[in-house]
Amino acid sequence: PFVWKIYSNFYTIHRRLEAKIAELAKDPSMLPQRCQAVQVSNSEHVDYTVQKIIHIIQDQFECSSFAIFHIRRNDAKNECDTSIPAIRSYLHCSLNETTIQSRLGSSFPVLVRTDERDEKYLADVKTQIEELGLRHASLDEMIVQELDNQVQSGALSPYKVNNFLVYLIGSEVAHQASFTLNRRRSSQCNICDVLELRSPATDEPLC
């Protein structure tokens, strides 16, 4: 076995790379030279940073569980209503009016991922979350701060820091959340979501 380390924008290469591998695997002319088992995975740096962010969340909120709320704005406004009234209605339906609410303690954090930069909008989203008795934080800001710390310490080259890296790390962190909320494109724009916890089945509070 061997490892190829490819230094490229993950957003544009990983799907093409996986597709090419699948294509070669079906090509008889590649036998017996082709690899029998191929896996595309994140870099060690991404995996390290994901775990670091999770530890930061747990330390900051003194809670081992968290949720992710992903709001897609700029290029998806015509696909999904992400206005504050729509956000409020979605959160109240998905959280306050479902059985999951009884599991969320007052320390339970909801971390927001979004491409929106308008401060008033972000403050209004924060208000909607806190009105439900939950705590709020920006996952994007946590990631950017951690990457900046790595650059300042010399552990990470600044040319590697971009919004694609922030997005990838955020996506990996979201995979470890207790549940996720989404107002994104038309395929992830439900009026209300029936949330399923990824944590073990128990009646104990998550925080």
mmCIF file with all atom_site columns, C-alpha atoms in Angstrom, residues 53 56 60 111-114 116-117 119 122 136-149 166:
data_model
loop_
_atom_site.group_PDB
_atom_site.id
_atom_site.type_symbol
_atom_site.label_atom_id
_atom_site.label_alt_id
_atom_site.label_comp_id
_atom_site.label_asym_id
_atom_site.label_entity_id
_atom_site.label_seq_id
_atom_site.pdbx_PDB_ins_code
_atom_site.Cartn_x
_atom_site.Cartn_y
_atom_site.Cartn_z
_atom_site.occupancy
_atom_site.B_iso_or_equiv
_atom_site.pdbx_formal_charge
_atom_site.auth_seq_id
_atom_site.auth_comp_id
_atom_site.auth_asym_id
_atom_site.auth_atom_id
_atom_site.pdbx_PDB_model_num
ATOM 1  C CA . ILE A 1 53  ? -12.528 22.112 17.282 1.00 0.00 ? 53  ILE A CA 1
ATOM 2  C CA . ILE A 1 56  ? -12.880 23.536 22.026 1.00 0.00 ? 56  ILE A CA 1
ATOM 3  C CA . GLN A 1 60  ? -16.340 26.149 26.090 1.00 0.00 ? 60  GLN A CA 1
ATOM 4  C CA . LEU A 1 111 ? -23.289 25.993 16.330 1.00 0.00 ? 111 LEU A CA 1
ATOM 5  C CA . VAL A 1 112 ? -24.127 27.958 13.193 1.00 0.00 ? 112 VAL A CA 1
ATOM 6  C CA . ARG A 1 113 ? -22.488 27.477 9.802  1.00 0.00 ? 113 ARG A CA 1
ATOM 7  C CA . THR A 1 114 ? -23.327 30.070 7.178  1.00 0.00 ? 114 THR A CA 1
ATOM 8  C CA . GLU A 1 116 ? -23.921 35.134 5.510  1.00 0.00 ? 116 GLU A CA 1
ATOM 9  C CA . ARG A 1 117 ? -21.791 38.016 6.804  1.00 0.00 ? 117 ARG A CA 1
ATOM 10 C CA . GLU A 1 119 ? -24.047 41.260 11.359 1.00 0.00 ? 119 GLU A CA 1
ATOM 11 C CA . LEU A 1 122 ? -26.379 36.846 12.351 1.00 0.00 ? 122 LEU A CA 1
ATOM 12 C CA . HIS A 1 136 ? -25.289 29.849 20.380 1.00 0.00 ? 136 HIS A CA 1
ATOM 13 C CA . ALA A 1 137 ? -21.879 30.058 18.764 1.00 0.00 ? 137 ALA A CA 1
ATOM 14 C CA . SER A 1 138 ? -20.449 30.499 15.276 1.00 0.00 ? 138 SER A CA 1
ATOM 15 C CA . LEU A 1 139 ? -18.698 27.344 14.124 1.00 0.00 ? 139 LEU A CA 1
ATOM 16 C CA . ASP A 1 140 ? -17.125 29.248 11.243 1.00 0.00 ? 140 ASP A CA 1
ATOM 17 C CA . GLU A 1 141 ? -15.520 31.743 13.622 1.00 0.00 ? 141 GLU A CA 1
ATOM 18 C CA . MET A 1 142 ? -14.185 28.928 15.814 1.00 0.00 ? 142 MET A CA 1
ATOM 19 C CA . ILE A 1 143 ? -12.561 27.269 12.809 1.00 0.00 ? 143 ILE A CA 1
ATOM 20 C CA . VAL A 1 144 ? -11.097 30.505 11.421 1.00 0.00 ? 144 VAL A CA 1
ATOM 21 C CA . GLN A 1 145 ? -9.652  31.365 14.843 1.00 0.00 ? 145 GLN A CA 1
ATOM 22 C CA . GLU A 1 146 ? -8.073  27.924 15.216 1.00 0.00 ? 146 GLU A CA 1
ATOM 23 C CA . LEU A 1 147 ? -6.560  28.088 11.719 1.00 0.00 ? 147 LEU A CA 1
ATOM 24 C CA . ASP A 1 148 ? -5.207  31.562 12.473 1.00 0.00 ? 148 ASP A CA 1
ATOM 25 C CA . ASN A 1 149 ? -3.617  30.216 15.651 1.00 0.00 ? 149 ASN A CA 1
ATOM 26 C CA . VAL A 1 166 ? -13.200 26.115 6.597  1.00 0.00 ? 166 VAL A CA 1
#
